PDB file of C-alpha atoms in Angstrom:
ATOM      1  CA  MET A   1     -12.446  32.318   0.058  1.00 37.00           C
ATOM      2  CA  SER A   2     -16.208  32.612   0.170  1.00 38.00           C
ATOM      3  CA  MET A   3     -18.454  33.637   3.014  1.00 38.00           C
ATOM      4  CA  SER A   4     -22.118  34.473   3.436  1.00 41.00           C
ATOM      5  CA  LEU A   5     -23.189  38.081   3.125  1.00 42.00           C
ATOM      6  CA  LYS A   6     -24.838  37.820   6.529  1.00 42.00           C
ATOM      7  CA  SER A   7     -21.531  36.717   8.045  1.00 38.00           C
ATOM      8  CA  TRP A   8     -19.747  39.517   6.196  1.00 38.00           C
ATOM      9  CA  GLN A   9     -22.130  42.124   7.582  1.00 42.00           C
ATOM     10  CA  PHE A  10     -21.426  41.077  11.155  1.00 37.00           C
ATOM     11  CA  ARG A  11     -17.683  40.675  10.793  1.00 34.00           C
ATOM     12  CA  GLY A  12     -17.241  43.693   8.555  1.00 39.00           C
ATOM     13  CA  GLN A  13     -18.964  45.956  11.038  1.00 42.00           C
ATOM     14  CA  LEU A  14     -16.725  44.682  13.818  1.00 38.00           C
ATOM     15  CA  LEU A  15     -13.666  45.357  11.700  1.00 37.00           C
ATOM     16  CA  ALA A  16     -14.787  48.888  10.919  1.00 41.00           C
ATOM     17  CA  LEU A  17     -15.601  49.675  14.516  1.00 43.00           C
ATOM     18  CA  ALA A  18     -12.207  48.496  15.659  1.00 39.00           C
ATOM     19  CA  ILE A  19     -10.117  50.450  13.122  1.00 39.00           C
ATOM     20  CA  CYS A  20      -9.725  53.507  15.324  1.00 39.00           C
ATOM     21  CA  GLY A  21      -8.018  51.442  18.019  1.00 40.00           C
ATOM     22  CA  ALA A  22      -5.627  49.625  15.718  1.00 37.00           C
ATOM     23  CA  ALA A  23      -2.571  51.726  16.591  1.00 35.00           C
ATOM     24  CA  LEU A  24      -3.400  52.242  20.251  1.00 34.00           C
ATOM     25  CA  LEU A  25      -2.309  50.092  23.172  1.00 32.00           C
ATOM     26  CA  GLY A  26      -3.172  49.801  26.870  1.00 33.00           C
ATOM     27  CA  GLY A  27      -5.365  52.061  28.997  1.00 34.00           C
ATOM     28  CA  CYS A  28      -5.493  54.123  32.193  1.00 37.00           C
ATOM     29  CA  LYS A  29      -7.464  56.832  33.947  1.00 41.00           C
ATOM     30  CA  GLY A  30      -6.181  60.279  34.762  1.00 50.00           C
ATOM     31  CA  ASP A  31      -6.577  64.015  34.314  1.00 68.00           C
ATOM     32  CA  ARG A  32      -7.417  65.473  30.931  1.00 74.00           C
ATOM     33  CA  ILE A  33      -4.431  66.304  28.756  1.00 75.00           C
ATOM     34  CA  ALA A  34      -4.330  69.943  27.714  1.00 66.00           C
ATOM     35  CA  PRO A  35      -4.985  70.092  23.933  1.00 64.00           C
ATOM     36  CA  ASP A  36      -2.665  73.084  23.486  1.00 64.00           C
ATOM     37  CA  ALA A  37       0.254  71.585  25.428  1.00 64.00           C
ATOM     38  CA  PRO A  38       3.447  71.219  23.344  1.00 60.00           C
ATOM     39  CA  ALA A  39       3.765  67.621  22.129  1.00 67.00           C
ATOM     40  CA  ALA A  40       6.853  65.729  23.224  1.00 82.00           C
ATOM     41  CA  GLU A  41       8.723  63.947  20.424  1.00 94.00           C
ATOM     42  CA  PRO A  42       7.195  60.488  21.129  1.00 95.00           C
ATOM     43  CA  VAL A  43       3.715  62.019  21.261  1.00 96.00           C
ATOM     44  CA  ALA A  44       4.327  63.827  17.987  1.00 95.00           C
ATOM     45  CA  ALA A  45       5.363  60.522  16.398  1.00 96.00           C
ATOM     46  CA  LEU A  46       2.134  58.916  17.594  1.00 96.00           C
ATOM     47  CA  GLN A  47       0.066  61.835  16.325  1.00 96.00           C
ATOM     48  CA  HIS A  48       1.802  61.585  12.958  1.00 97.00           C
ATOM     49  CA  LEU A  49       0.741  57.940  12.648  1.00 96.00           C
ATOM     50  CA  ALA A  50      -2.840  58.854  13.533  1.00 96.00           C
ATOM     51  CA  GLY A  51      -2.692  61.714  11.045  1.00 97.00           C
ATOM     52  CA  ARG A  52      -1.669  59.383   8.218  1.00 97.00           C
ATOM     53  CA  LEU A  53      -4.704  57.197   8.959  1.00 96.00           C
ATOM     54  CA  ALA A  54      -6.953  60.255   9.086  1.00 97.00           C
ATOM     55  CA  ALA A  55      -5.621  61.222   5.647  1.00 97.00           C
ATOM     56  CA  ASN A  56      -6.275  57.671   4.357  1.00 97.00           C
ATOM     57  CA  ASP A  57      -2.560  57.399   3.612  1.00 97.00           C
ATOM     58  CA  LEU A  58      -1.988  53.741   4.427  1.00 97.00           C
ATOM     59  CA  LEU A  59       1.375  53.777   2.684  1.00 97.00           C
ATOM     60  CA  GLY A  60       2.537  56.781   4.697  1.00 97.00           C
ATOM     61  CA  TYR A  61       1.321  55.062   7.862  1.00 97.00           C
ATOM     62  CA  ALA A  62       3.362  51.966   7.047  1.00 97.00           C
ATOM     63  CA  GLN A  63       6.474  53.986   6.231  1.00 97.00           C
ATOM     64  CA  ALA A  64       6.237  55.875   9.528  1.00 97.00           C
ATOM     65  CA  SER A  65       5.548  52.758  11.606  1.00 97.00           C
ATOM     66  CA  VAL A  66       9.005  51.176  11.419  1.00 97.00           C
ATOM     67  CA  PRO A  67      12.593  52.277  10.634  1.00 96.00           C
ATOM     68  CA  PRO A  68      13.548  52.425   6.920  1.00 96.00           C
ATOM     69  CA  ALA A  69      15.752  49.303   7.010  1.00 95.00           C
ATOM     70  CA  GLN A  70      13.006  47.256   8.648  1.00 96.00           C
ATOM     71  CA  TYR A  71      10.456  48.658   6.202  1.00 97.00           C
ATOM     72  CA  ALA A  72      12.577  47.524   3.241  1.00 97.00           C
ATOM     73  CA  ARG A  73      12.844  44.016   4.700  1.00 96.00           C
ATOM     74  CA  LEU A  74       9.076  43.914   5.199  1.00 97.00           C
ATOM     75  CA  GLN A  75       8.613  44.846   1.546  1.00 96.00           C
ATOM     76  CA  THR A  76      10.849  41.961   0.555  1.00 95.00           C
ATOM     77  CA  ALA A  77       9.009  39.578   2.875  1.00 95.00           C
ATOM     78  CA  TRP A  78       5.710  40.607   1.217  1.00 96.00           C
ATOM     79  CA  ALA A  79       7.167  40.039  -2.262  1.00 95.00           C
ATOM     80  CA  GLN A  80       8.333  36.566  -1.201  1.00 93.00           C
ATOM     81  CA  GLY A  81       4.908  35.707   0.219  1.00 93.00           C
ATOM     82  CA  HIS A  82       6.084  35.577   3.830  1.00 93.00           C
ATOM     83  CA  SER A  83       4.272  38.692   5.113  1.00 94.00           C
ATOM     84  CA  ARG A  84       1.156  40.813   4.699  1.00 95.00           C
ATOM     85  CA  TRP A  85       2.257  43.520   7.113  1.00 96.00           C
ATOM     86  CA  PRO A  86       0.866  46.125   7.804  1.00 95.00           C
ATOM     87  CA  LEU A  87      -2.518  44.551   6.996  1.00 94.00           C
ATOM     88  CA  THR A  88      -1.880  42.134   9.846  1.00 90.00           C
ATOM     89  CA  GLU A  89      -1.957  45.145  12.180  1.00 86.00           C
ATOM     90  CA  LEU A  90      -5.712  45.457  11.576  1.00 83.00           C
ATOM     91  CA  PRO A  91      -8.157  43.941  14.040  1.00 75.00           C
ATOM     92  CA  LEU A  92      -9.767  40.872  12.418  1.00 71.00           C
ATOM     93  CA  ASP A  93      -7.186  41.125   9.643  1.00 78.00           C
ATOM     94  CA  GLY A  94      -8.125  37.649   8.451  1.00 85.00           C
ATOM     95  CA  GLN A  95     -11.542  38.966   7.371  1.00 90.00           C
ATOM     96  CA  LEU A  96     -10.260  41.732   5.075  1.00 93.00           C
ATOM     97  CA  LEU A  97      -9.989  39.658   1.898  1.00 94.00           C
ATOM     98  CA  PRO A  98     -13.277  37.766   2.454  1.00 95.00           C
ATOM     99  CA  MET A  99     -14.986  41.102   3.010  1.00 95.00           C
ATOM    100  CA  LEU A 100     -13.513  42.611  -0.168  1.00 96.00           C
ATOM    101  CA  ALA A 101     -14.418  39.459  -2.096  1.00 96.00           C
ATOM    102  CA  ALA A 102     -18.026  39.582  -0.872  1.00 95.00           C
ATOM    103  CA  LEU A 103     -18.362  43.282  -1.644  1.00 96.00           C
ATOM    104  CA  SER A 104     -16.824  42.843  -5.110  1.00 96.00           C
ATOM    105  CA  GLN A 105     -19.300  40.224  -6.286  1.00 95.00           C
ATOM    106  CA  PRO A 106     -21.351  41.449  -9.286  1.00 93.00           C
ATOM    107  CA  ASP A 107     -24.649  40.989  -7.438  1.00 95.00           C
ATOM    108  CA  ALA A 108     -23.351  42.143  -4.040  1.00 95.00           C
ATOM    109  CA  PRO A 109     -25.453  45.369  -3.899  1.00 95.00           C
ATOM    110  CA  ARG A 110     -28.681  43.487  -4.545  1.00 95.00           C
ATOM    111  CA  GLN A 111     -27.882  40.636  -2.176  1.00 95.00           C
ATOM    112  CA  LEU A 112     -26.732  42.932   0.620  1.00 94.00           C
ATOM    113  CA  GLN A 113     -29.805  45.119   0.279  1.00 93.00           C
ATOM    114  CA  ARG A 114     -32.056  42.067   0.301  1.00 93.00           C
ATOM    115  CA  SER A 115     -30.303  40.737   3.397  1.00 92.00           C
ATOM    116  CA  PHE A 116     -30.605  44.105   5.113  1.00 91.00           C
ATOM    117  CA  ASP A 117     -34.300  44.409   4.284  1.00 90.00           C
ATOM    118  CA  ALA A 118     -35.030  40.919   5.593  1.00 90.00           C
ATOM    119  CA  GLN A 119     -32.946  41.021   8.780  1.00 88.00           C
ATOM    120  CA  ILE A 120     -32.388  44.591   9.926  1.00 88.00           C
ATOM    121  CA  ALA A 121     -34.751  47.120   8.325  1.00 80.00           C
ATOM    122  CA  GLY A 122     -37.401  48.217  10.800  1.00 79.00           C
ATOM    123  CA  GLN A 123     -35.837  46.230  13.646  1.00 84.00           C
ATOM    124  CA  ALA A 124     -34.636  49.258  15.634  1.00 83.00           C
ATOM    125  CA  SER A 125     -35.562  47.790  19.006  1.00 88.00           C
ATOM    126  CA  GLY A 126     -33.878  44.467  18.281  1.00 87.00           C
ATOM    127  CA  VAL A 127     -30.726  46.098  16.942  1.00 85.00           C
ATOM    128  CA  ARG A 128     -30.535  48.375  19.974  1.00 88.00           C
ATOM    129  CA  GLN A 129     -30.855  45.438  22.346  1.00 89.00           C
ATOM    130  CA  ALA A 130     -28.268  43.465  20.350  1.00 88.00           C
ATOM    131  CA  ALA A 131     -25.816  46.381  20.529  1.00 86.00           C
ATOM    132  CA  GLN A 132     -26.241  46.639  24.286  1.00 88.00           C
ATOM    133  CA  SER A 133     -25.854  42.900  24.740  1.00 89.00           C
ATOM    134  CA  MET A 134     -22.758  42.771  22.545  1.00 85.00           C
ATOM    135  CA  GLY A 135     -21.243  45.596  24.559  1.00 87.00           C
ATOM    136  CA  GLN A 136     -21.824  43.782  27.813  1.00 87.00           C
ATOM    137  CA  PHE A 137     -20.554  40.510  26.415  1.00 89.00           C
ATOM    138  CA  GLY A 138     -17.518  42.224  24.877  1.00 88.00           C
ATOM    139  CA  VAL A 139     -16.452  43.844  28.138  1.00 86.00           C
ATOM    140  CA  GLN A 140     -16.938  40.578  30.020  1.00 87.00           C
ATOM    141  CA  TYR A 141     -14.953  38.709  27.370  1.00 87.00           C
ATOM    142  CA  LEU A 142     -12.065  41.189  27.614  1.00 87.00           C
ATOM    143  CA  HIS A 143     -11.944  40.920  31.386  1.00 85.00           C
ATOM    144  CA  ASN A 144     -11.568  37.143  31.074  1.00 85.00           C
ATOM    145  CA  GLN A 145      -8.941  37.243  28.325  1.00 80.00           C
ATOM    146  CA  THR A 146      -5.494  36.246  29.608  1.00 81.00           C
ATOM    147  CA  ASP A 147      -3.806  37.201  26.315  1.00 79.00           C
ATOM    148  CA  TYR A 148      -4.215  40.905  27.114  1.00 81.00           C
ATOM    149  CA  THR A 149      -2.421  42.950  29.735  1.00 82.00           C
ATOM    150  CA  ASP A 150      -4.426  44.791  32.390  1.00 85.00           C
ATOM    151  CA  ALA A 151      -3.750  48.032  30.534  1.00 83.00           C
ATOM    152  CA  GLN A 152      -4.972  46.594  27.234  1.00 84.00           C
ATOM    153  CA  ARG A 153      -8.137  45.235  28.823  1.00 88.00           C
ATOM    154  CA  ALA A 154      -8.835  48.642  30.374  1.00 90.00           C
ATOM    155  CA  HIS A 155      -8.419  50.379  27.017  1.00 91.00           C
ATOM    156  CA  TYR A 156     -10.360  47.890  24.919  1.00 90.00           C
ATOM    157  CA  SER A 157     -13.181  47.812  27.471  1.00 92.00           C
ATOM    158  CA  GLN A 158     -13.561  51.572  27.103  1.00 94.00           C
ATOM    159  CA  VAL A 159     -13.658  51.235  23.304  1.00 94.00           C
ATOM    160  CA  VAL A 160     -16.239  48.424  23.383  1.00 93.00           C
ATOM    161  CA  ALA A 161     -18.450  50.324  25.815  1.00 93.00           C
ATOM    162  CA  ALA A 162     -18.305  53.505  23.706  1.00 94.00           C
ATOM    163  CA  LEU A 163     -19.069  51.652  20.464  1.00 94.00           C
ATOM    164  CA  SER A 164     -21.907  49.717  22.090  1.00 93.00           C
ATOM    165  CA  LYS A 165     -23.483  52.964  23.255  1.00 93.00           C
ATOM    166  CA  TRP A 166     -23.051  54.475  19.793  1.00 95.00           C
ATOM    167  CA  ALA A 167     -24.529  51.432  18.011  1.00 93.00           C
ATOM    168  CA  ALA A 168     -27.562  51.417  20.314  1.00 93.00           C
ATOM    169  CA  ALA A 169     -28.402  54.988  19.272  1.00 93.00           C
ATOM    170  CA  ALA A 170     -27.185  54.992  15.652  1.00 93.00           C
ATOM    171  CA  PRO A 171     -29.682  54.787  12.743  1.00 93.00           C
ATOM    172  CA  LEU A 172     -28.412  51.332  11.745  1.00 92.00           C
ATOM    173  CA  THR A 173     -31.858  50.223  10.548  1.00 92.00           C
ATOM    174  CA  ASP A 174     -32.400  53.158   8.189  1.00 93.00           C
ATOM    175  CA  LYS A 175     -33.130  51.627   4.769  1.00 92.00           C
ATOM    176  CA  GLN A 176     -32.077  54.560   2.588  1.00 93.00           C
ATOM    177  CA  ARG A 177     -28.868  55.053   4.551  1.00 94.00           C
ATOM    178  CA  ALA A 178     -28.103  51.356   4.136  1.00 94.00           C
ATOM    179  CA  ARG A 179     -28.656  51.580   0.372  1.00 95.00           C
ATOM    180  CA  THR A 180     -26.229  54.509   0.113  1.00 96.00           C
ATOM    181  CA  THR A 181     -23.651  52.704   2.257  1.00 96.00           C
ATOM    182  CA  ILE A 182     -23.913  49.471   0.272  1.00 96.00           C
ATOM    183  CA  THR A 183     -23.532  51.335  -3.020  1.00 96.00           C
ATOM    184  CA  LEU A 184     -20.461  53.172  -1.747  1.00 97.00           C
ATOM    185  CA  LEU A 185     -18.691  50.154  -0.288  1.00 97.00           C
ATOM    186  CA  THR A 186     -19.367  47.740  -3.140  1.00 97.00           C
ATOM    187  CA  ALA A 187     -18.261  50.239  -5.776  1.00 97.00           C
ATOM    188  CA  THR A 188     -15.086  51.133  -3.894  1.00 97.00           C
ATOM    189  CA  ALA A 189     -14.241  47.501  -3.108  1.00 97.00           C
ATOM    190  CA  ARG A 190     -14.345  46.629  -6.800  1.00 97.00           C
ATOM    191  CA  THR A 191     -11.892  49.410  -7.662  1.00 97.00           C
ATOM    192  CA  THR A 192      -9.243  47.900  -5.368  1.00 97.00           C
ATOM    193  CA  GLY A 193      -8.952  44.783  -7.510  1.00 96.00           C
ATOM    194  CA  LEU A 194      -7.939  42.970  -4.334  1.00 96.00           C
ATOM    195  CA  SER A 195      -9.947  40.003  -3.129  1.00 94.00           C
ATOM    196  CA  THR A 196      -7.383  37.180  -3.057  1.00 96.00           C
ATOM    197  CA  ASP A 197      -3.941  36.700  -1.585  1.00 95.00           C
ATOM    198  CA  ALA A 198      -2.548  36.193  -5.086  1.00 96.00           C
ATOM    199  CA  GLN A 199      -3.750  39.680  -6.012  1.00 97.00           C
ATOM    200  CA  LEU A 200      -2.099  41.128  -2.907  1.00 96.00           C
ATOM    201  CA  GLN A 201       1.097  39.357  -3.890  1.00 95.00           C
ATOM    202  CA  ALA A 202       0.980  40.691  -7.435  1.00 96.00           C
ATOM    203  CA  ALA A 203       0.231  44.258  -6.310  1.00 97.00           C
ATOM    204  CA  GLY A 204       3.164  44.348  -3.891  1.00 97.00           C
ATOM    205  CA  MET A 205       3.044  45.916  -0.460  1.00 97.00           C
ATOM    206  CA  GLU A 206       3.064  49.546  -1.568  1.00 98.00           C
ATOM    207  CA  GLY A 207       0.754  48.956  -4.511  1.00 98.00           C
ATOM    208  CA  ALA A 208      -1.773  47.167  -2.317  1.00 98.00           C
ATOM    209  CA  LEU A 209      -1.713  49.914   0.314  1.00 97.00           C
ATOM    210  CA  ARG A 210      -2.284  52.570  -2.351  1.00 98.00           C
ATOM    211  CA  ARG A 211      -5.284  50.656  -3.702  1.00 97.00           C
ATOM    212  CA  LEU A 212      -6.746  50.121  -0.243  1.00 97.00           C
ATOM    213  CA  GLY A 213      -6.564  53.804   0.698  1.00 97.00           C
ATOM    214  CA  PRO A 214      -9.803  54.788  -1.097  1.00 97.00           C
ATOM    215  CA  PHE A 215     -11.634  51.805   0.417  1.00 97.00           C
ATOM    216  CA  PHE A 216     -10.410  52.798   3.875  1.00 96.00           C
ATOM    217  CA  LYS A 217     -11.749  56.298   3.210  1.00 97.00           C
ATOM    218  CA  ALA A 218     -15.097  54.921   2.016  1.00 97.00           C
ATOM    219  CA  PHE A 219     -15.423  52.779   5.126  1.00 95.00           C
ATOM    220  CA  LYS A 220     -14.831  55.792   7.369  1.00 96.00           C
ATOM    221  CA  THR A 221     -17.284  57.847   5.314  1.00 96.00           C
ATOM    222  CA  ALA A 222     -19.938  55.163   5.749  1.00 96.00           C
ATOM    223  CA  LEU A 223     -19.408  55.053   9.513  1.00 96.00           C
ATOM    224  CA  ALA A 224     -19.499  58.843   9.717  1.00 96.00           C
ATOM    225  CA  SER A 225     -22.937  58.787   8.066  1.00 96.00           C
ATOM    226  CA  TYR A 226     -24.098  56.748  11.063  1.00 95.00           C
ATOM    227  CA  GLY A 227     -22.535  59.180  13.525  1.00 95.00           C
ATOM    228  CA  LEU A 228     -19.223  57.455  14.190  1.00 96.00           C
ATOM    229  CA  GLY A 229     -16.415  59.820  13.222  1.00 95.00           C
ATOM    230  CA  LEU A 230     -13.136  57.924  13.238  1.00 95.00           C
ATOM    231  CA  ASP A 231     -11.249  60.901  11.826  1.00 96.00           C
ATOM    232  CA  ALA A 232     -12.229  62.913  14.890  1.00 95.00           C
ATOM    233  CA  ALA A 233     -10.712  60.178  17.059  1.00 95.00           C
ATOM    234  CA  LEU A 234      -7.516  60.162  15.026  1.00 96.00           C
ATOM    235  CA  THR A 235      -7.018  63.909  14.714  1.00 96.00           C
ATOM    236  CA  GLY A 236      -8.134  64.508  18.304  1.00 95.00           C
ATOM    237  CA  LEU A 237      -5.434  62.306  19.800  1.00 96.00           C
ATOM    238  CA  ARG A 238      -3.498  64.003  22.629  1.00 95.00           C
ATOM    239  CA  GLY A 239      -0.735  62.651  24.795  1.00 94.00           C
ATOM    240  CA  GLU A 240       1.979  63.213  27.355  1.00 94.00           C
ATOM    241  CA  VAL A 241       5.049  61.250  28.403  1.00 95.00           C
ATOM    242  CA  VAL A 242       4.518  59.789  31.877  1.00 94.00           C
ATOM    243  CA  SER A 243       7.680  57.706  32.268  1.00 94.00           C
ATOM    244  CA  GLU A 244      11.016  57.310  30.534  1.00 94.00           C
ATOM    245  CA  LEU A 245      13.796  54.752  30.760  1.00 94.00           C
ATOM    246  CA  GLY A 246      16.620  54.914  28.254  1.00 91.00           C
ATOM    247  CA  HIS A 247      15.223  54.548  24.759  1.00 95.00           C
ATOM    248  CA  ASP A 248      11.738  53.605  25.993  1.00 96.00           C
ATOM    249  CA  VAL A 249       8.891  55.813  27.188  1.00 97.00           C
ATOM    250  CA  VAL A 250       5.273  55.402  28.187  1.00 96.00           C
ATOM    251  CA  VAL A 251       2.821  57.878  26.659  1.00 96.00           C
ATOM    252  CA  ARG A 252      -0.543  58.545  28.271  1.00 95.00           C
ATOM    253  CA  MET A 253      -2.983  59.458  25.567  1.00 95.00           C
ATOM    254  CA  GLN A 254      -6.599  60.479  25.137  1.00 96.00           C
ATOM    255  CA  TYR A 255      -8.855  60.574  22.115  1.00 96.00           C
ATOM    256  CA  PRO A 256     -12.595  61.150  21.533  1.00 96.00           C
ATOM    257  CA  LEU A 257     -14.696  58.249  20.326  1.00 96.00           C
ATOM    258  CA  ALA A 258     -18.463  58.212  19.891  1.00 94.00           C
ATOM    259  CA  GLY A 259     -18.933  61.030  22.381  1.00 93.00           C
ATOM    260  CA  GLN A 260     -16.712  59.369  24.984  1.00 94.00           C
ATOM    261  CA  GLU A 261     -13.207  60.299  26.082  1.00 95.00           C
ATOM    262  CA  ILE A 262     -10.983  57.232  25.776  1.00 95.00           C
ATOM    263  CA  GLU A 263      -7.759  57.058  27.771  1.00 95.00           C
ATOM    264  CA  ALA A 264      -4.870  54.725  27.064  1.00 94.00           C
ATOM    265  CA  GLN A 265      -1.169  54.137  27.468  1.00 93.00           C
ATOM    266  CA  VAL A 266       1.268  53.212  24.724  1.00 94.00           C
ATOM    267  CA  ARG A 267       4.904  52.202  24.947  1.00 95.00           C
ATOM    268  CA  MET A 268       7.241  53.917  22.508  1.00 96.00           C
ATOM    269  CA  THR A 269      10.825  53.002  21.595  1.00 97.00           C
ATOM    270  CA  ARG A 270      13.521  55.174  20.080  1.00 96.00           C
ATOM    271  CA  ARG A 271      15.273  53.384  17.241  1.00 95.00           C
ATOM    272  CA  GLU A 272      17.609  54.897  14.658  1.00 93.00           C
ATOM    273  CA  GLY A 273      16.860  58.381  15.983  1.00 93.00           C
ATOM    274  CA  HIS A 274      13.059  58.184  15.735  1.00 95.00           C
ATOM    275  CA  TRP A 275      10.180  57.048  17.968  1.00 97.00           C
ATOM    276  CA  TYR A 276       7.990  54.072  17.127  1.00 97.00           C
ATOM    277  CA  VAL A 277       5.224  52.104  18.834  1.00 96.00           C
ATOM    278  CA  THR A 278       7.056  49.369  20.732  1.00 95.00           C
ATOM    279  CA  ARG A 279       4.556  46.629  19.975  1.00 92.00           C
ATOM    280  CA  THR A 280       4.719  47.381  16.246  1.00 95.00           C
ATOM    281  CA  LEU A 281       8.510  47.042  16.308  1.00 96.00           C
ATOM    282  CA  GLU A 282       8.333  43.807  18.277  1.00 95.00           C
ATOM    283  CA  GLU A 283       5.721  42.258  16.020  1.00 93.00           C
ATOM    284  CA  ALA A 284       7.624  43.319  12.891  1.00 94.00           C
ATOM    285  CA  ASP A 285      10.851  41.875  14.324  1.00 95.00           C
ATOM    286  CA  THR A 286       9.109  38.568  15.019  1.00 94.00           C
ATOM    287  CA  LEU A 287       7.530  38.512  11.570  1.00 93.00           C
ATOM    288  CA  LEU A 288      10.892  39.129   9.904  1.00 94.00           C
ATOM    289  CA  GLN A 289      12.531  36.376  11.932  1.00 93.00           C
ATOM    290  CA  LEU A 290       9.863  33.969  10.695  1.00 92.00           C
ATOM    291  CA  ALA A 291      10.317  35.247   7.139  1.00 87.00           C
ATOM    292  CA  ASP A 292      14.100  34.763   7.357  1.00 81.00           C
ATOM    293  CA  ALA A 293      13.600  31.228   8.666  1.00 86.00           C
ATOM    294  CA  ALA A 294      11.157  30.422   5.856  1.00 81.00           C
ATOM    295  CA  GLN A 295      13.552  31.842   3.272  1.00 76.00           C
ATOM    296  CA  ALA A 296      16.454  29.837   4.690  1.00 78.00           C
ATOM    297  CA  GLU A 297      14.342  26.672   4.653  1.00 74.00           C
ATOM    298  CA  GLN A 298      13.343  27.320   1.049  1.00 75.00           C
ATOM    299  CA  ALA A 299      16.977  27.946   0.058  1.00 71.00           C
ATOM    300  CA  GLU A 300      18.010  24.674   1.717  1.00 72.00           C
ATOM    301  CA  HIS A 301      15.205  22.831  -0.062  1.00 72.00           C
ATOM    302  CA  ASP A 302      16.212  24.314  -3.430  1.00 70.00           C
ATOM    303  CA  ALA A 303      19.888  23.454  -2.856  1.00 77.00           C
ATOM    304  CA  ARG A 304      18.973  19.874  -1.966  1.00 78.00           C
ATOM    305  CA  GLN A 305      16.869  19.526  -5.111  1.00 78.00           C
ATOM    306  CA  ARG A 306      19.715  20.885  -7.263  1.00 78.00           C
ATOM    307  CA  ALA A 307      22.173  18.463  -5.685  1.00 76.00           C
ATOM    308  CA  GLU A 308      19.813  15.550  -6.285  1.00 72.00           C
ATOM    309  CA  ALA A 309      19.265  16.630  -9.883  1.00 75.00           C
ATOM    310  CA  GLU A 310      23.007  16.933 -10.477  1.00 74.00           C
ATOM    311  CA  ALA A 311      23.622  13.506  -8.928  1.00 73.00           C
ATOM    312  CA  ALA A 312      20.916  11.978 -11.114  1.00 72.00           C
ATOM    313  CA  GLU A 313      22.427  13.594 -14.195  1.00 73.00           C
ATOM    314  CA  GLN A 314      25.863  12.210 -13.345  1.00 73.00           C
ATOM    315  CA  VAL A 315      24.416   8.713 -12.931  1.00 74.00           C
ATOM    316  CA  LYS A 316      22.677   9.088 -16.280  1.00 71.00           C
ATOM    317  CA  GLU A 317      25.851  10.253 -18.008  1.00 68.00           C
ATOM    318  CA  GLY A 318      27.792   7.392 -16.425  1.00 67.00           C
ATOM    319  CA  ALA A 319      25.277   4.860 -17.621  1.00 66.00           C
ATOM    320  CA  SER A 320      25.332   6.186 -21.182  1.00 66.00           C
ATOM    321  CA  ALA A 321      29.140   6.351 -21.439  1.00 60.00           C
ATOM    322  CA  PRO A 322      30.710   3.581 -23.649  1.00 64.00           C
ATOM    323  CA  ALA A 323      32.355   0.759 -21.716  1.00 58.00           C
ATOM    324  CA  LYS A 324      36.173   0.702 -21.698  1.00 59.00           C
ATOM    325  CA  PRO A 325      37.801  -2.254 -23.511  1.00 57.00           C
TER     326      PRO A 325
END
C-alpha cells in the first residue's frame, strides 16, 4: 500500500478539502435561513451530526448516523472484515490508509519538506493558476457526471468553486507554514497506529474511530492555518424543512465555506423514532446486505469443507477397519 509523497500531497489535499461536504447532499438556491429560527427535529438531527464532526467525535458521529440496531450490525460487519463504515462515507475514502501510511513513514517529514521545497515553495503564481484551473475543471466535470443528481451537482459545484477561490488566495506556498503543517500531520498520523487494513481490523470500528479523532482534528487545524475553517462550516449549518411526506422530509440547508454561503438540500428519514440522512441509511442497508451475503457464502463454504472432511475421515476409517471373515 505504497504511494509517492507527491501523489499523497495532491490526493490528501483533495480529501481534506472535501471533508466538510461529506454529510451534505444536493443543492438549491433560495432565501437566507434565519440563524435564530427554531430548528425543526430533522434539522436538529443534521446539526447534531455536524456538531459531532466539529468536536472531532468520529465515534459519536457514527453512533448518531444510523439507528442502534443497524449500528450494532455495522460493528459486526467491521469485525468480520466485510465493512469499513463509516470511513467509506469519506470522499476519496480509498486514499485514507495510503495517506496515513505515507505520513507515518520515519522519514516522511524530511521527504515531504523536500518535495514541497522543490515543487511548491515560491511558486505562488503557478499554484494560484492551478487552483483556478482545477476549480474550472472540477465544475465542468461535475456538470458532465451522470452518477450525480441535479441537486448534487449544484451543491458540489458550489463547494468546488468556493474551495478553488480559497486555494487561489491561500498561502499554500509559505515554507514555514508548510513545515509546521508537515510536523503536525506526520506526528499525529503516527499516533493513530493505523496504516493498513489489518490494523483497522484489529482496532475494531469504535477503536479505529477513537484513534482517528485526533488526526481529524489535526487535519482541520492545518487547514485552518491556511484560512479554511471547516469547523465554522459545521457549526454554522442552518436549515429548514421544505417538504414532508410520511416519514421522509427534505431539508434546505446553508453553511459558510471559505467566505461563501453554500446552499444544499438533504433528504431525511424517520426511523425508530429518530431522523437520519436518507442516503446514509440506504448505503448502510446496502452494505449490510452485502455483508450478510458474504457471511452466508462463507458459512456455506465452511459447511461444505466440514462435510468433505467428515466424508474423508469415514473413508479412512472404513479402509483401516479389519476385513470380516
